[in-house]
Coordinates of C-alpha atoms in Angstrom, one line a residue:
X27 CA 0.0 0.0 0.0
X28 CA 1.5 3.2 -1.1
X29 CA 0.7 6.3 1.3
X30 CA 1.7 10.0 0.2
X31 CA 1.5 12.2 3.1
X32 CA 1.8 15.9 3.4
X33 CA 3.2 15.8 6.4
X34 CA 3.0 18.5 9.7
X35 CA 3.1 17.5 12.9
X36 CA 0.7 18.4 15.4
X37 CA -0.1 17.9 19.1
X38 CA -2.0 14.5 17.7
X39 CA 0.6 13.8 15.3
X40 CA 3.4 11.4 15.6
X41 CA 5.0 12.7 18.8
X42 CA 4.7 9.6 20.9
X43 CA 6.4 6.5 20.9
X44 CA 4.2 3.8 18.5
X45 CA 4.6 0.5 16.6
X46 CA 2.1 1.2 13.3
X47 CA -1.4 -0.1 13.4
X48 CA -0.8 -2.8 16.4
X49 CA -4.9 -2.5 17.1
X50 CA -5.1 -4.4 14.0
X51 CA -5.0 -8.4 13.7
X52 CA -1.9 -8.4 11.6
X53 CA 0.2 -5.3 12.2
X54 CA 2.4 -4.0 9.6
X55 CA 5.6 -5.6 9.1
X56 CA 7.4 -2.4 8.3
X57 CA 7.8 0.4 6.6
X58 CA 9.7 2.9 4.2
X59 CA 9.6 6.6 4.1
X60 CA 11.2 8.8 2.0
X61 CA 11.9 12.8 2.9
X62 CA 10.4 15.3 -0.4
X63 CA 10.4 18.6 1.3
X64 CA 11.4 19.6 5.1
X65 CA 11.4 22.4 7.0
X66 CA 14.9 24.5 7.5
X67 CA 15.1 22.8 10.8
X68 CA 13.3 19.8 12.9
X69 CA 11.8 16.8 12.2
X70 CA 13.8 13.7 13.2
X71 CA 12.4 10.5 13.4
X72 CA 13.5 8.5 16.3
X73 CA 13.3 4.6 16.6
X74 CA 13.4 2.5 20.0
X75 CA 14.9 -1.0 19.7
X76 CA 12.4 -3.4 21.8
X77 CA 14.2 -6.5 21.9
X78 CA 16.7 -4.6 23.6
X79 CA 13.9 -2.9 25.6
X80 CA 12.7 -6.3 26.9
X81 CA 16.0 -7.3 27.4
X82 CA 16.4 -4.2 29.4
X83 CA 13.9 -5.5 31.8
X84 CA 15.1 -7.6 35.1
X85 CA 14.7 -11.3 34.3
X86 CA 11.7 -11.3 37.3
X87 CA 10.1 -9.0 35.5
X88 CA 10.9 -10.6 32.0
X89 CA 9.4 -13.9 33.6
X90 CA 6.2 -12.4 34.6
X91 CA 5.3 -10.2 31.4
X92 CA 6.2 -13.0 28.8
X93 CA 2.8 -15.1 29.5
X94 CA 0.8 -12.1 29.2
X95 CA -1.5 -11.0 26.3
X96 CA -2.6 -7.3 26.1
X97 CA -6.0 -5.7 24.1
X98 CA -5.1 -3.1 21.5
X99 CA -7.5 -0.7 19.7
X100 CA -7.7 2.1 17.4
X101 CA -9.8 3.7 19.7
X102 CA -7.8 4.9 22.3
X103 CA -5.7 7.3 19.5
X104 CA -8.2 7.7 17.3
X105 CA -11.6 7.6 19.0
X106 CA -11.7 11.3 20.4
X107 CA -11.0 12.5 16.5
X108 CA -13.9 11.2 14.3
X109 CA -17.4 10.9 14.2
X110 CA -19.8 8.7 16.0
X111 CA -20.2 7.4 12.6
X112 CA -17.1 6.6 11.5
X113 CA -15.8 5.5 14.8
X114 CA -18.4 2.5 14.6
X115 CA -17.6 1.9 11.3
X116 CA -14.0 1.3 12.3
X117 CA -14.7 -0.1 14.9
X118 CA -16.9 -2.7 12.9
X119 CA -13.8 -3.3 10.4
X120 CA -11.0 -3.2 13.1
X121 CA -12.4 -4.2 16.5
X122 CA -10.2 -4.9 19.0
X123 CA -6.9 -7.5 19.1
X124 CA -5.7 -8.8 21.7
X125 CA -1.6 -9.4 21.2
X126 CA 1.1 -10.9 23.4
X127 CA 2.8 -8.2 25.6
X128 CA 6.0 -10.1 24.8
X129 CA 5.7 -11.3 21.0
X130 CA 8.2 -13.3 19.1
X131 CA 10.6 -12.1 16.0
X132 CA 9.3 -14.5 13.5
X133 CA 12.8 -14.3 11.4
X134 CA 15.2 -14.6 14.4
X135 CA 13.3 -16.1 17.9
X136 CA 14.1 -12.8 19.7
X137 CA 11.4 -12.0 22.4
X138 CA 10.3 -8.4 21.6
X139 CA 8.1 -5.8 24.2
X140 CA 5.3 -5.7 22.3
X141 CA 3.1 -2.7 24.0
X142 CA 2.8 1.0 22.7
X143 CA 0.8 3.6 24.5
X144 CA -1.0 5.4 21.7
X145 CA -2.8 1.4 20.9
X146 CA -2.5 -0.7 23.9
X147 CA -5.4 -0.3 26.1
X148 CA -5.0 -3.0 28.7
X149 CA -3.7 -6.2 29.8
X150 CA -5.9 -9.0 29.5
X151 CA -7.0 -10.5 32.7
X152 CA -5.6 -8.3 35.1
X153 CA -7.3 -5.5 37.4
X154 CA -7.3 -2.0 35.4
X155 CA -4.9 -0.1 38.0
X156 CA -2.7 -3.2 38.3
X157 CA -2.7 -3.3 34.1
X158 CA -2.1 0.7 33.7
X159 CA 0.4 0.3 36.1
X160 CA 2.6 -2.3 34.6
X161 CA 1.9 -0.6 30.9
X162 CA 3.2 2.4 31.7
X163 CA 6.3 0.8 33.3
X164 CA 7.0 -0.8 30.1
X165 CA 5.9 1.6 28.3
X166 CA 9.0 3.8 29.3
X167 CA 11.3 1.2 28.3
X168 CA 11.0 2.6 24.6
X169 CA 11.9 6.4 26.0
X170 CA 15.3 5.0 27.4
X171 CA 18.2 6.5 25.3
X172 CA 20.4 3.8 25.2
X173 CA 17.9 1.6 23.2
X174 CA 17.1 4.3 20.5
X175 CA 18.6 5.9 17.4
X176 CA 17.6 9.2 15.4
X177 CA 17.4 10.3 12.0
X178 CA 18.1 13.6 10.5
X179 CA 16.4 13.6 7.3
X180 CA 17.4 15.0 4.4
X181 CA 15.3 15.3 1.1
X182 CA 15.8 12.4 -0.5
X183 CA 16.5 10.1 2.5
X184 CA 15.3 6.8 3.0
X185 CA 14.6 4.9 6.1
X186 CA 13.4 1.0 6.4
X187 CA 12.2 -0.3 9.6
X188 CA 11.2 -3.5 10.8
X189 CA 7.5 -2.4 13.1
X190 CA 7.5 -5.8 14.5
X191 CA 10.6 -5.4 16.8
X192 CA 10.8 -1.3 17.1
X193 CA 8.7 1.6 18.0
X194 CA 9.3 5.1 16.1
X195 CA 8.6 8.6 17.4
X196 CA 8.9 11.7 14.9
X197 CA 9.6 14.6 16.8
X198 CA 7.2 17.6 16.7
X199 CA 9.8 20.4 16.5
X200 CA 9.1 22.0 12.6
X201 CA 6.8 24.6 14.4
X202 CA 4.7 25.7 11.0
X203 CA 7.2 24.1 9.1
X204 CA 6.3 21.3 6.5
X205 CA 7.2 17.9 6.0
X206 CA 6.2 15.9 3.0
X207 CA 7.4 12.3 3.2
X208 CA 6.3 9.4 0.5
X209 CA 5.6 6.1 2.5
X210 CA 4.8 2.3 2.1
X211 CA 3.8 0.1 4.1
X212 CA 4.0 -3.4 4.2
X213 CA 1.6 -6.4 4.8
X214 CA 2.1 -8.1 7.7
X215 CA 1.3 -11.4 9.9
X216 CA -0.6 -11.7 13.2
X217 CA 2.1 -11.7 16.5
X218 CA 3.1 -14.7 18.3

């Protein structure tokens, strides 16, 4: 699926840390986007490594999140923006997956935290303070530095990323600057 976006960043824009479409059954594998026209300054993308996230985690707490599976929905991003309408309409054509909160690279066996804040709405089976709690801890694990990497883009850059084992956030810094990016996105399987 080809995507052409015009591309400025808002306060309900890109600016958080996300894996692409995880409220759906089978996420996207990855994706490639290529820089057009930037602003003069701004606009890095920033990726979070989340095997290395997991790994990150003590082994107690890497024992005790692997068995977990964990609801994700569109709704919780994208549910305050739409209409009534439209919102049951997507909600008839993407209702809500649930997904294990530690899902398996299906090229190399790596466990992989597999939980983003924008689409993750709770952890299946567990009481809702207990779940927001432990979501939000591992949530953080993709703001840690030492698991992440940053772009500057140029025009003509291209980046490939693999959305089953990373989480990307595109800083909102371009004020009323412009971005426009060209982006695919590929087809992917249901996590494991």
């Amino acid at each position: 699926m080809r995507q052409v976006l015009k591309h400025v960043l808002s306060p309900y824009g890109e600016d958080f840390w996300h894996s692409d479409v995880s409220w759906r059954a089978e996420p996207s594998f990855g994706s490639i986007l290529r820089a057009k026209q930037l602003p003069p300054v701004g606009g890095d993308t920033l990726w979070a490594d989340m095997e290395a996230a997991f790994h990150g985690l003590s082994p107690e707490l890497q024992n005790a999140v692997r068995p977990l599976r964990a609801i994700h929905d569109f709704d919780k991003a994208f549910g305050a923006g739409v209409t009534a309408d439209r919102k049951a309409a997507m909600a008839q054509k993407y209702p809500p997956v649930e997904h294990p909160v530690v899902r398996t690279h299906p090229d190399t066996g790596a466990p992989i935290l597999y939980v983003n804040e924008p689409f993750t709405s709770r952890i299946v089976g567990m009481d809702i303070r207990e779940s927001d709690a432990l979501l939000n801890l591992l949530y953080r694990q993709a703001s840690k530095p030492e698991y992440q990497c940053r772009l500057s883009w140029r025009p003509g850059t291209v980046a490939l990323w693999d959305n089953r084992s990373t989480q990307h956030y595109a800083c909102n810094d371009i004020g009323d600057g412009t971005r426009i990016m060209e982006r695919v996105t590929i087809v992917g399987d249901r996590p494991y």
